[in-house]
Amino acid sequence: MPGRDDAGRVVTDGRADQMRRHLLLERQLRRLALDGNEPPDERRWSALLRSVDAAYERADRDRELLERSLATSNAEEIRARQTTERLSALLEAAADVVALFEPSGLLINVNRVGARCLGIEDADGPELASALAGRTLFELFDAPSGAVLYHDALPTLRREGVWRGEAALAGPRAGTPTSVVLVAHRGPDGSIDHCSAIVRDASELKEVQRALIQEATHDALTGLPNRALLLDRLEHAVSRAARTGAELAVLYIDLDRVKIVNDSLGHFAGDQLFVQVAQRLREGLRTSDTVGRLGGDEFVVLAEDLED
C-alpha cells in the first residue's frame, strides 16, 4: 500500500501530466483557431481530436526515447567507470613502472611501483598529484640514463611516436637495469597530447644474457676463454700489432700423461688437474695477457705489448 510520500508523488506526477495535456490541447485549439467558449462543428471537432491524439502520441514517443536515452547513458557511464576502475587496479598490481607524462617530460601520473622508485610512499589521488608536481620522467633513472632519455628518447618520441631502449633506475632500486618503452599519444589534431612509459626490470634477462655469453665464449670447466674467444682475441692482437708495430707472443701448451691421471685416479682428478693448471697460468701472467683452453689438454697463452 503506498505511503504518504508515494501518494504525494503520484498526485504531483498526475498534476504535471494534466498540465502537459492542457498545454497540448491549448496549442491545438490555437492552431485550429477555435474558441474554447464556442463548440466546433463536427469536421473541425474530428480534426481537433486527431491532432490532439497525434500530439499525445508524439509526446509519449519523445518521452520514451528520452527515458531510453537516459537509461543507456547511465549504463554506459557505469560500464566506463567499472572499466576505469579495473584498469587502475591492473596498473597498480603491475610489477612494472607505468607512467603518464607530458611531451616535455613532466610527470602526470605513475602507478604504485613508479611512486616508490621516486621515493613516494602511500600517496594516492590528490596527494600523489601534489607529490608529482614539477617532477620529471628522468628522475626515475640515474644521471647517464636520464641524459640519454632527454637528448635521444624525447626527440625520437616526438618524431616517430615510439622509443625503445635500456636505462638504469635511480632511487631505492639504483642501478637496476630496465627495458624502457615510450609511446606518444596524439589528439584529433595530430599533436602529441600526452605520453606513456613502461619500465620493466631487466635484471633476470641480463643474467640470462651474461650466462649465455659466458657459455658461448668460455670453457665450462676452467672458466678460461674457449677456442672461439681465443681466436677472436688473437685476430685483434695481430691486427693491432700490424698497426702499431708492437710485439706479441703466442705460447701453445700441451699437457702430457693426462690419460694416466684419468685411468689411475679417475676423471674427476683429471678435471681438477686442468683447473689447477688454468689457475696457475692466470696467476703467472699479466692482466693484459690471455690464457685460453683449446680443449682437452691444450692451452694457449697470448701475450701482447712485449718489450723484448
PDB file of C-alpha atoms in Angstrom:
ATOM      1  CA  MET A   1       0.000   0.000   0.000  1.00  0.00           C
ATOM      2  CA  PRO A   2       1.602   3.341  -0.984  1.00  0.00           C
ATOM      3  CA  GLY A   3       2.736   5.593   1.804  1.00  0.00           C
ATOM      4  CA  ARG A   4       2.144   9.295   2.251  1.00  0.00           C
ATOM      5  CA  ASP A   5       5.237  10.257   0.267  1.00  0.00           C
ATOM      6  CA  ASP A   6       4.283   7.891  -2.552  1.00  0.00           C
ATOM      7  CA  ALA A   7       0.750   9.338  -2.676  1.00  0.00           C
ATOM      8  CA  GLY A   8       2.118  12.863  -2.839  1.00  0.00           C
ATOM      9  CA  ARG A   9       4.435  11.843  -5.651  1.00  0.00           C
ATOM     10  CA  VAL A  10       1.536  10.244  -7.551  1.00  0.00           C
ATOM     11  CA  VAL A  11      -0.583  13.386  -7.157  1.00  0.00           C
ATOM     12  CA  THR A  12       2.303  15.613  -8.214  1.00  0.00           C
ATOM     13  CA  ASP A  13       3.061  13.465 -11.268  1.00  0.00           C
ATOM     14  CA  GLY A  14      -0.637  13.387 -12.162  1.00  0.00           C
ATOM     15  CA  ARG A  15      -0.957  17.154 -11.973  1.00  0.00           C
ATOM     16  CA  ALA A  16       2.160  17.578 -14.091  1.00  0.00           C
ATOM     17  CA  ASP A  17       0.708  15.196 -16.677  1.00  0.00           C
ATOM     18  CA  GLN A  18      -2.595  17.088 -16.680  1.00  0.00           C
ATOM     19  CA  MET A  19      -0.773  20.390 -17.172  1.00  0.00           C
ATOM     20  CA  ARG A  20       1.158  18.944 -20.118  1.00  0.00           C
ATOM     21  CA  ARG A  21      -2.067  17.690 -21.692  1.00  0.00           C
ATOM     22  CA  HIS A  22      -3.810  21.083 -21.150  1.00  0.00           C
ATOM     23  CA  LEU A  23      -0.887  22.812 -22.819  1.00  0.00           C
ATOM     24  CA  LEU A  24      -1.120  20.436 -25.777  1.00  0.00           C
ATOM     25  CA  LEU A  25      -4.879  20.984 -26.049  1.00  0.00           C
ATOM     26  CA  GLU A  26      -4.489  24.739 -25.830  1.00  0.00           C
ATOM     27  CA  ARG A  27      -1.796  24.640 -28.505  1.00  0.00           C
ATOM     28  CA  GLN A  28      -4.017  22.644 -30.843  1.00  0.00           C
ATOM     29  CA  LEU A  29      -7.012  24.969 -30.245  1.00  0.00           C
ATOM     30  CA  ARG A  30      -4.879  27.946 -31.194  1.00  0.00           C
ATOM     31  CA  ARG A  31      -3.567  26.151 -34.290  1.00  0.00           C
ATOM     32  CA  LEU A  32      -7.176  25.423 -35.451  1.00  0.00           C
ATOM     33  CA  ALA A  33      -8.319  28.921 -34.468  1.00  0.00           C
ATOM     34  CA  LEU A  34     -11.038  27.532 -32.181  1.00  0.00           C
ATOM     35  CA  ASP A  35     -12.605  29.488 -29.361  1.00  0.00           C
ATOM     36  CA  GLY A  36     -12.933  27.411 -26.226  1.00  0.00           C
ATOM     37  CA  ASN A  37     -16.283  29.097 -25.497  1.00  0.00           C
ATOM     38  CA  GLU A  38     -17.844  28.067 -28.818  1.00  0.00           C
ATOM     39  CA  PRO A  39     -18.384  24.396 -29.675  1.00  0.00           C
ATOM     40  CA  PRO A  40     -16.743  23.452 -33.015  1.00  0.00           C
ATOM     41  CA  ASP A  41     -18.576  21.790 -35.832  1.00  0.00           C
ATOM     42  CA  GLU A  42     -18.155  18.060 -36.379  1.00  0.00           C
ATOM     43  CA  ARG A  43     -15.481  18.357 -39.067  1.00  0.00           C
ATOM     44  CA  ARG A  44     -13.339  20.692 -37.077  1.00  0.00           C
ATOM     45  CA  TRP A  45     -14.005  18.706 -33.891  1.00  0.00           C
ATOM     46  CA  SER A  46     -12.746  15.490 -35.564  1.00  0.00           C
ATOM     47  CA  ALA A  47      -9.686  17.293 -36.851  1.00  0.00           C
ATOM     48  CA  LEU A  48      -9.018  18.607 -33.350  1.00  0.00           C
ATOM     49  CA  LEU A  49      -9.270  15.155 -31.805  1.00  0.00           C
ATOM     50  CA  ARG A  50      -6.977  13.638 -34.408  1.00  0.00           C
ATOM     51  CA  SER A  51      -4.478  16.435 -33.922  1.00  0.00           C
ATOM     52  CA  VAL A  52      -4.553  16.111 -30.118  1.00  0.00           C
ATOM     53  CA  ASP A  53      -4.172  12.313 -30.304  1.00  0.00           C
ATOM     54  CA  ALA A  54      -1.225  12.700 -32.670  1.00  0.00           C
ATOM     55  CA  ALA A  55       0.350  15.250 -30.348  1.00  0.00           C
ATOM     56  CA  TYR A  56      -0.080  12.930 -27.359  1.00  0.00           C
ATOM     57  CA  GLU A  57       1.473  10.054 -29.301  1.00  0.00           C
ATOM     58  CA  ARG A  58       4.443  12.192 -30.292  1.00  0.00           C
ATOM     59  CA  ALA A  59       4.878  13.344 -26.715  1.00  0.00           C
ATOM     60  CA  ASP A  60       4.741   9.745 -25.465  1.00  0.00           C
ATOM     61  CA  ARG A  61       7.289   8.630 -28.075  1.00  0.00           C
ATOM     62  CA  ASP A  62       9.585  11.518 -27.210  1.00  0.00           C
ATOM     63  CA  ARG A  63       9.311  10.707 -23.504  1.00  0.00           C
ATOM     64  CA  GLU A  64      10.062   7.019 -24.091  1.00  0.00           C
ATOM     65  CA  LEU A  65      13.001   7.916 -26.318  1.00  0.00           C
ATOM     66  CA  LEU A  66      14.363  10.279 -23.677  1.00  0.00           C
ATOM     67  CA  GLU A  67      13.937   7.662 -20.931  1.00  0.00           C
ATOM     68  CA  ARG A  68      15.747   5.031 -23.024  1.00  0.00           C
ATOM     69  CA  SER A  69      18.500   7.500 -23.836  1.00  0.00           C
ATOM     70  CA  LEU A  70      18.969   8.379 -20.172  1.00  0.00           C
ATOM     71  CA  ALA A  71      18.982   4.698 -19.196  1.00  0.00           C
ATOM     72  CA  THR A  72      21.545   3.899 -21.925  1.00  0.00           C
ATOM     73  CA  SER A  73      23.747   6.834 -20.929  1.00  0.00           C
ATOM     74  CA  ASN A  74      23.610   5.771 -17.292  1.00  0.00           C
ATOM     75  CA  ALA A  75      24.524   2.161 -18.182  1.00  0.00           C
ATOM     76  CA  GLU A  76      27.395   3.323 -20.400  1.00  0.00           C
ATOM     77  CA  GLU A  77      28.658   5.593 -17.641  1.00  0.00           C
ATOM     78  CA  ILE A  78      28.591   2.690 -15.168  1.00  0.00           C
ATOM     79  CA  ARG A  79      30.441   0.409 -17.616  1.00  0.00           C
ATOM     80  CA  ALA A  80      33.029   3.107 -18.324  1.00  0.00           C
ATOM     81  CA  ARG A  81      33.590   3.667 -14.598  1.00  0.00           C
ATOM     82  CA  GLN A  82      33.953  -0.074 -13.998  1.00  0.00           C
ATOM     83  CA  THR A  83      36.420  -0.375 -16.866  1.00  0.00           C
ATOM     84  CA  THR A  84      38.458   2.528 -15.497  1.00  0.00           C
ATOM     85  CA  GLU A  85      38.497   1.010 -12.004  1.00  0.00           C
ATOM     86  CA  ARG A  86      39.604  -2.380 -13.348  1.00  0.00           C
ATOM     87  CA  LEU A  87      42.336  -0.803 -15.450  1.00  0.00           C
ATOM     88  CA  SER A  88      43.523   1.230 -12.478  1.00  0.00           C
ATOM     89  CA  ALA A  89      43.627  -1.895 -10.297  1.00  0.00           C
ATOM     90  CA  LEU A  90      45.577  -3.731 -13.006  1.00  0.00           C
ATOM     91  CA  LEU A  91      48.158  -0.957 -13.286  1.00  0.00           C
ATOM     92  CA  GLU A  92      48.543  -0.747  -9.521  1.00  0.00           C
ATOM     93  CA  ALA A  93      49.131  -4.503  -9.324  1.00  0.00           C
ATOM     94  CA  ALA A  94      51.719  -4.472 -12.134  1.00  0.00           C
ATOM     95  CA  ALA A  95      55.362  -5.148 -11.283  1.00  0.00           C
ATOM     96  CA  ASP A  96      56.443  -2.679 -13.990  1.00  0.00           C
ATOM     97  CA  VAL A  97      56.711   1.068 -13.636  1.00  0.00           C
ATOM     98  CA  VAL A  98      53.844   2.648 -15.612  1.00  0.00           C
ATOM     99  CA  ALA A  99      53.825   6.413 -16.037  1.00  0.00           C
ATOM    100  CA  LEU A 100      51.992   9.123 -17.947  1.00  0.00           C
ATOM    101  CA  PHE A 101      53.942  12.261 -18.773  1.00  0.00           C
ATOM    102  CA  GLU A 102      53.754  15.402 -20.855  1.00  0.00           C
ATOM    103  CA  PRO A 103      55.809  15.732 -24.075  1.00  0.00           C
ATOM    104  CA  SER A 104      58.255  17.873 -22.090  1.00  0.00           C
ATOM    105  CA  GLY A 105      58.895  15.019 -19.649  1.00  0.00           C
ATOM    106  CA  LEU A 106      56.845  16.362 -16.721  1.00  0.00           C
ATOM    107  CA  LEU A 107      55.066  13.510 -14.934  1.00  0.00           C
ATOM    108  CA  ILE A 108      51.272  13.395 -14.934  1.00  0.00           C
ATOM    109  CA  ASN A 109      50.711  10.138 -13.063  1.00  0.00           C
ATOM    110  CA  VAL A 110      52.552   6.959 -12.050  1.00  0.00           C
ATOM    111  CA  ASN A 111      51.455   3.666 -10.568  1.00  0.00           C
ATOM    112  CA  ARG A 112      52.464   2.497  -7.092  1.00  0.00           C
ATOM    113  CA  VAL A 113      55.758   0.915  -8.256  1.00  0.00           C
ATOM    114  CA  GLY A 114      56.752   4.121 -10.030  1.00  0.00           C
ATOM    115  CA  ALA A 115      55.891   6.220  -6.995  1.00  0.00           C
ATOM    116  CA  ARG A 116      58.132   4.064  -4.807  1.00  0.00           C
ATOM    117  CA  CYS A 117      61.006   4.462  -7.283  1.00  0.00           C
ATOM    118  CA  LEU A 118      60.585   8.221  -6.810  1.00  0.00           C
ATOM    119  CA  GLY A 119      60.601   7.830  -3.031  1.00  0.00           C
ATOM    120  CA  ILE A 120      56.859   8.494  -2.704  1.00  0.00           C
ATOM    121  CA  GLU A 121      55.134   6.139  -0.269  1.00  0.00           C
ATOM    122  CA  ASP A 122      51.408   5.608   0.414  1.00  0.00           C
ATOM    123  CA  ALA A 123      50.199   8.513  -1.724  1.00  0.00           C
ATOM    124  CA  ASP A 124      47.081   8.366  -3.845  1.00  0.00           C
ATOM    125  CA  GLY A 125      44.741  10.716  -5.682  1.00  0.00           C
ATOM    126  CA  PRO A 126      45.313  14.380  -4.795  1.00  0.00           C
ATOM    127  CA  GLU A 127      48.263  13.519  -2.532  1.00  0.00           C
ATOM    128  CA  LEU A 128      50.062  11.734  -5.394  1.00  0.00           C
ATOM    129  CA  ALA A 129      49.289  14.583  -7.798  1.00  0.00           C
ATOM    130  CA  SER A 130      50.750  17.043  -5.310  1.00  0.00           C
ATOM    131  CA  ALA A 131      53.849  14.899  -4.776  1.00  0.00           C
ATOM    132  CA  LEU A 132      54.412  14.642  -8.555  1.00  0.00           C
ATOM    133  CA  ALA A 133      54.138  18.393  -9.159  1.00  0.00           C
ATOM    134  CA  GLY A 134      57.240  19.571 -11.029  1.00  0.00           C
ATOM    135  CA  ARG A 135      58.854  16.121 -11.174  1.00  0.00           C
ATOM    136  CA  THR A 136      60.004  14.575 -14.426  1.00  0.00           C
ATOM    137  CA  LEU A 137      60.315  11.157 -16.009  1.00  0.00           C
ATOM    138  CA  PHE A 138      64.107  11.484 -15.958  1.00  0.00           C
ATOM    139  CA  GLU A 139      64.161  11.344 -12.149  1.00  0.00           C
ATOM    140  CA  LEU A 140      63.269   7.654 -12.312  1.00  0.00           C
ATOM    141  CA  PHE A 141      66.715   6.919 -13.779  1.00  0.00           C
ATOM    142  CA  ASP A 142      70.363   7.553 -12.979  1.00  0.00           C
ATOM    143  CA  ALA A 143      72.145  10.560 -14.476  1.00  0.00           C
ATOM    144  CA  PRO A 144      73.599   8.863 -17.610  1.00  0.00           C
ATOM    145  CA  SER A 145      70.278   7.186 -18.430  1.00  0.00           C
ATOM    146  CA  GLY A 146      68.357  10.405 -17.803  1.00  0.00           C
ATOM    147  CA  ALA A 147      70.646  12.236 -20.215  1.00  0.00           C
ATOM    148  CA  VAL A 148      70.031   9.612 -22.912  1.00  0.00           C
ATOM    149  CA  LEU A 149      66.268   9.892 -22.411  1.00  0.00           C
ATOM    150  CA  TYR A 150      66.341  13.676 -22.607  1.00  0.00           C
ATOM    151  CA  HIS A 151      68.684  14.053 -25.589  1.00  0.00           C
ATOM    152  CA  ASP A 152      67.773  10.931 -27.575  1.00  0.00           C
ATOM    153  CA  ALA A 153      64.487   9.380 -26.443  1.00  0.00           C
ATOM    154  CA  LEU A 154      62.280  12.505 -26.352  1.00  0.00           C
ATOM    155  CA  PRO A 155      63.279  13.806 -29.818  1.00  0.00           C
ATOM    156  CA  THR A 156      62.763  10.318 -31.275  1.00  0.00           C
ATOM    157  CA  LEU A 157      59.430  10.036 -29.470  1.00  0.00           C
ATOM    158  CA  ARG A 158      58.187  13.337 -30.896  1.00  0.00           C
ATOM    159  CA  ARG A 159      59.374  12.381 -34.373  1.00  0.00           C
ATOM    160  CA  GLU A 160      58.439   8.686 -34.605  1.00  0.00           C
ATOM    161  CA  GLY A 161      55.870   8.207 -31.839  1.00  0.00           C
ATOM    162  CA  VAL A 162      57.732   5.424 -30.017  1.00  0.00           C
ATOM    163  CA  TRP A 163      61.133   4.813 -28.430  1.00  0.00           C
ATOM    164  CA  ARG A 164      62.648   1.607 -27.037  1.00  0.00           C
ATOM    165  CA  GLY A 165      65.844   1.321 -25.085  1.00  0.00           C
ATOM    166  CA  GLU A 166      67.539   0.462 -21.829  1.00  0.00           C
ATOM    167  CA  ALA A 167      68.145   2.520 -18.708  1.00  0.00           C
ATOM    168  CA  ALA A 168      69.256   2.081 -15.099  1.00  0.00           C
ATOM    169  CA  LEU A 169      66.964   3.085 -12.242  1.00  0.00           C
ATOM    170  CA  ALA A 170      67.793   5.636  -9.572  1.00  0.00           C
ATOM    171  CA  GLY A 171      66.397   5.938  -6.048  1.00  0.00           C
ATOM    172  CA  PRO A 172      65.763   2.904  -3.828  1.00  0.00           C
ATOM    173  CA  ARG A 173      66.478   0.497  -6.714  1.00  0.00           C
ATOM    174  CA  ALA A 174      69.508   2.375  -8.021  1.00  0.00           C
ATOM    175  CA  GLY A 175      71.472   0.564 -10.706  1.00  0.00           C
ATOM    176  CA  THR A 176      68.698  -1.888 -11.615  1.00  0.00           C
ATOM    177  CA  PRO A 177      68.805  -2.442 -15.398  1.00  0.00           C
ATOM    178  CA  THR A 178      65.480  -1.905 -17.126  1.00  0.00           C
ATOM    179  CA  SER A 179      63.949  -2.044 -20.582  1.00  0.00           C
ATOM    180  CA  VAL A 180      62.018   1.125 -21.413  1.00  0.00           C
ATOM    181  CA  VAL A 181      59.220   1.689 -23.918  1.00  0.00           C
ATOM    182  CA  LEU A 182      57.927   5.224 -24.505  1.00  0.00           C
ATOM    183  CA  VAL A 183      54.786   5.862 -26.581  1.00  0.00           C
ATOM    184  CA  ALA A 184      53.351   9.193 -27.766  1.00  0.00           C
ATOM    185  CA  HIS A 185      49.548   9.526 -27.762  1.00  0.00           C
ATOM    186  CA  ARG A 186      48.211  12.076 -30.258  1.00  0.00           C
ATOM    187  CA  GLY A 187      44.983  14.082 -30.173  1.00  0.00           C
ATOM    188  CA  PRO A 188      42.463  14.586 -33.003  1.00  0.00           C
ATOM    189  CA  ASP A 189      44.582  17.393 -34.477  1.00  0.00           C
ATOM    190  CA  GLY A 190      47.644  15.139 -34.714  1.00  0.00           C
ATOM    191  CA  SER A 191      49.650  16.869 -31.977  1.00  0.00           C
ATOM    192  CA  ILE A 192      51.003  14.896 -29.027  1.00  0.00           C
ATOM    193  CA  ASP A 193      48.532  15.106 -26.145  1.00  0.00           C
ATOM    194  CA  HIS A 194      50.484  13.007 -23.636  1.00  0.00           C
ATOM    195  CA  CYS A 195      52.993  10.154 -23.481  1.00  0.00           C
ATOM    196  CA  SER A 196      53.213   6.867 -21.599  1.00  0.00           C
ATOM    197  CA  ALA A 197      56.163   4.862 -20.308  1.00  0.00           C
ATOM    198  CA  ILE A 198      56.512   1.209 -19.353  1.00  0.00           C
ATOM    199  CA  VAL A 199      59.705   0.410 -17.438  1.00  0.00           C
ATOM    200  CA  ARG A 200      60.407  -3.285 -16.838  1.00  0.00           C
ATOM    201  CA  ASP A 201      63.075  -4.784 -14.593  1.00  0.00           C
ATOM    202  CA  ALA A 202      65.600  -6.492 -16.877  1.00  0.00           C
ATOM    203  CA  SER A 203      67.846  -7.970 -14.164  1.00  0.00           C
ATOM    204  CA  GLU A 204      66.906 -11.588 -14.862  1.00  0.00           C
ATOM    205  CA  LEU A 205      67.181 -11.062 -18.610  1.00  0.00           C
ATOM    206  CA  LYS A 206      70.650  -9.557 -18.194  1.00  0.00           C
ATOM    207  CA  GLU A 207      71.719 -12.510 -16.058  1.00  0.00           C
ATOM    208  CA  VAL A 208      70.495 -14.950 -18.691  1.00  0.00           C
ATOM    209  CA  GLN A 209      72.319 -12.993 -21.404  1.00  0.00           C
ATOM    210  CA  ARG A 210      75.545 -12.977 -19.384  1.00  0.00           C
ATOM    211  CA  ALA A 211      75.217 -16.704 -18.753  1.00  0.00           C
ATOM    212  CA  LEU A 212      74.669 -17.427 -22.436  1.00  0.00           C
ATOM    213  CA  ILE A 213      77.629 -15.263 -23.455  1.00  0.00           C
ATOM    214  CA  GLN A 214      79.801 -16.917 -20.811  1.00  0.00           C
ATOM    215  CA  GLU A 215      78.767 -20.360 -22.023  1.00  0.00           C
ATOM    216  CA  ALA A 216      79.415 -19.482 -25.650  1.00  0.00           C
ATOM    217  CA  THR A 217      82.841 -17.906 -25.099  1.00  0.00           C
ATOM    218  CA  HIS A 218      84.387 -19.700 -22.099  1.00  0.00           C
ATOM    219  CA  ASP A 219      85.398 -23.206 -21.137  1.00  0.00           C
ATOM    220  CA  ALA A 220      82.847 -24.671 -18.751  1.00  0.00           C
ATOM    221  CA  LEU A 221      85.407 -26.475 -16.589  1.00  0.00           C
ATOM    222  CA  THR A 222      88.186 -23.900 -16.143  1.00  0.00           C
ATOM    223  CA  GLY A 223      86.373 -20.660 -16.935  1.00  0.00           C
ATOM    224  CA  LEU A 224      89.117 -19.747 -19.438  1.00  0.00           C
ATOM    225  CA  PRO A 225      88.341 -18.280 -22.864  1.00  0.00           C
ATOM    226  CA  ASN A 226      87.471 -21.116 -25.245  1.00  0.00           C
ATOM    227  CA  ARG A 227      88.687 -21.630 -28.800  1.00  0.00           C
ATOM    228  CA  ALA A 228      86.217 -19.137 -30.329  1.00  0.00           C
ATOM    229  CA  LEU A 229      87.054 -16.272 -27.964  1.00  0.00           C
ATOM    230  CA  LEU A 230      90.773 -17.050 -28.059  1.00  0.00           C
ATOM    231  CA  LEU A 231      90.874 -16.924 -31.864  1.00  0.00           C
ATOM    232  CA  ASP A 232      88.901 -13.657 -31.822  1.00  0.00           C
ATOM    233  CA  ARG A 233      91.376 -12.054 -29.399  1.00  0.00           C
ATOM    234  CA  LEU A 234      94.307 -13.409 -31.416  1.00  0.00           C
ATOM    235  CA  GLU A 235      92.895 -11.833 -34.587  1.00  0.00           C
ATOM    236  CA  HIS A 236      92.532  -8.468 -32.881  1.00  0.00           C
ATOM    237  CA  ALA A 237      96.005  -8.708 -31.359  1.00  0.00           C
ATOM    238  CA  VAL A 238      97.617  -9.441 -34.750  1.00  0.00           C
ATOM    239  CA  SER A 239      95.762  -6.511 -36.362  1.00  0.00           C
ATOM    240  CA  ARG A 240      96.804  -4.188 -33.552  1.00  0.00           C
ATOM    241  CA  ALA A 241     100.425  -5.340 -33.727  1.00  0.00           C
ATOM    242  CA  ALA A 242     100.485  -4.747 -37.501  1.00  0.00           C
ATOM    243  CA  ARG A 243      99.066  -1.244 -36.989  1.00  0.00           C
ATOM    244  CA  THR A 244     101.264  -0.144 -34.048  1.00  0.00           C
ATOM    245  CA  GLY A 245     104.379  -2.259 -34.539  1.00  0.00           C
ATOM    246  CA  ALA A 246     104.006  -3.777 -31.068  1.00  0.00           C
ATOM    247  CA  GLU A 247     105.290  -7.278 -30.451  1.00  0.00           C
ATOM    248  CA  LEU A 248     103.235 -10.223 -29.275  1.00  0.00           C
ATOM    249  CA  ALA A 249     103.826 -13.862 -28.421  1.00  0.00           C
ATOM    250  CA  VAL A 250     101.670 -16.985 -28.646  1.00  0.00           C
ATOM    251  CA  LEU A 251     102.512 -19.964 -26.429  1.00  0.00           C
ATOM    252  CA  TYR A 252     100.984 -23.379 -27.066  1.00  0.00           C
ATOM    253  CA  ILE A 253     100.886 -25.713 -24.046  1.00  0.00           C
ATOM    254  CA  ASP A 254     100.069 -29.423 -24.288  1.00  0.00           C
ATOM    255  CA  LEU A 255      99.887 -31.431 -21.060  1.00  0.00           C
ATOM    256  CA  ASP A 256     101.373 -34.941 -21.151  1.00  0.00           C
ATOM    257  CA  ARG A 257     100.291 -38.094 -19.349  1.00  0.00           C
ATOM    258  CA  VAL A 258      96.799 -36.816 -18.586  1.00  0.00           C
ATOM    259  CA  LYS A 259      95.430 -40.216 -19.577  1.00  0.00           C
ATOM    260  CA  ILE A 260      97.468 -41.842 -16.827  1.00  0.00           C
ATOM    261  CA  VAL A 261      95.884 -39.487 -14.258  1.00  0.00           C
ATOM    262  CA  ASN A 262      92.386 -40.278 -15.544  1.00  0.00           C
ATOM    263  CA  ASP A 263      92.972 -44.031 -15.606  1.00  0.00           C
ATOM    264  CA  SER A 264      94.627 -44.228 -12.192  1.00  0.00           C
ATOM    265  CA  LEU A 265      92.767 -41.553 -10.188  1.00  0.00           C
ATOM    266  CA  GLY A 266      89.557 -41.054 -12.180  1.00  0.00           C
ATOM    267  CA  HIS A 267      88.242 -38.334 -14.448  1.00  0.00           C
ATOM    268  CA  PHE A 268      87.370 -36.094 -11.522  1.00  0.00           C
ATOM    269  CA  ALA A 269      91.079 -35.924 -10.613  1.00  0.00           C
ATOM    270  CA  GLY A 270      91.889 -35.193 -14.255  1.00  0.00           C
ATOM    271  CA  ASP A 271      89.394 -32.334 -14.271  1.00  0.00           C
ATOM    272  CA  GLN A 272      90.920 -30.904 -11.100  1.00  0.00           C
ATOM    273  CA  LEU A 273      94.312 -31.075 -12.782  1.00  0.00           C
ATOM    274  CA  PHE A 274      93.035 -28.869 -15.618  1.00  0.00           C
ATOM    275  CA  VAL A 275      91.523 -26.441 -13.109  1.00  0.00           C
ATOM    276  CA  GLN A 276      94.831 -26.144 -11.229  1.00  0.00           C
ATOM    277  CA  VAL A 277      96.804 -25.619 -14.435  1.00  0.00           C
ATOM    278  CA  ALA A 278      94.394 -22.857 -15.513  1.00  0.00           C
ATOM    279  CA  GLN A 279      94.641 -21.147 -12.121  1.00  0.00           C
ATOM    280  CA  ARG A 280      98.468 -21.220 -12.084  1.00  0.00           C
ATOM    281  CA  LEU A 281      98.685 -19.929 -15.636  1.00  0.00           C
ATOM    282  CA  ARG A 282      96.417 -16.987 -14.753  1.00  0.00           C
ATOM    283  CA  GLU A 283      98.452 -16.209 -11.638  1.00  0.00           C
ATOM    284  CA  GLY A 284     101.707 -16.191 -13.608  1.00  0.00           C
ATOM    285  CA  LEU A 285     100.529 -13.802 -16.343  1.00  0.00           C
ATOM    286  CA  ARG A 286      99.776 -10.117 -16.599  1.00  0.00           C
ATOM    287  CA  THR A 287      96.148  -8.963 -16.509  1.00  0.00           C
ATOM    288  CA  SER A 288      96.520  -7.807 -20.125  1.00  0.00           C
ATOM    289  CA  ASP A 289      97.542 -11.299 -21.282  1.00  0.00           C
ATOM    290  CA  THR A 290      95.087 -14.011 -22.328  1.00  0.00           C
ATOM    291  CA  VAL A 291      95.197 -17.661 -21.401  1.00  0.00           C
ATOM    292  CA  GLY A 292      92.690 -19.963 -23.030  1.00  0.00           C
ATOM    293  CA  ARG A 293      91.847 -23.626 -23.323  1.00  0.00           C
ATOM    294  CA  LEU A 294      91.539 -25.005 -26.826  1.00  0.00           C
ATOM    295  CA  GLY A 295      90.049 -28.229 -25.500  1.00  0.00           C
ATOM    296  CA  GLY A 296      91.228 -31.417 -23.786  1.00  0.00           C
ATOM    297  CA  ASP A 297      94.790 -30.939 -22.534  1.00  0.00           C
ATOM    298  CA  GLU A 298      95.646 -27.999 -24.848  1.00  0.00           C
ATOM    299  CA  PHE A 299      96.156 -24.448 -23.555  1.00  0.00           C
ATOM    300  CA  VAL A 300      97.255 -21.245 -25.304  1.00  0.00           C
ATOM    301  CA  VAL A 301      98.765 -18.061 -23.865  1.00  0.00           C
ATOM    302  CA  LEU A 302      98.565 -14.782 -25.790  1.00  0.00           C
ATOM    303  CA  ALA A 303     100.899 -12.021 -24.574  1.00  0.00           C
ATOM    304  CA  GLU A 304     100.755  -8.543 -26.121  1.00  0.00           C
ATOM    305  CA  ASP A 305     102.919  -5.389 -25.971  1.00  0.00           C
ATOM    306  CA  LEU A 306     106.134  -7.234 -25.255  1.00  0.00           C
ATOM    307  CA  GLU A 307     109.339  -5.190 -24.813  1.00  0.00           C
ATOM    308  CA  ASP A 308     111.780  -7.974 -25.708  1.00  0.00           C
TER     309      ASP A 308
END
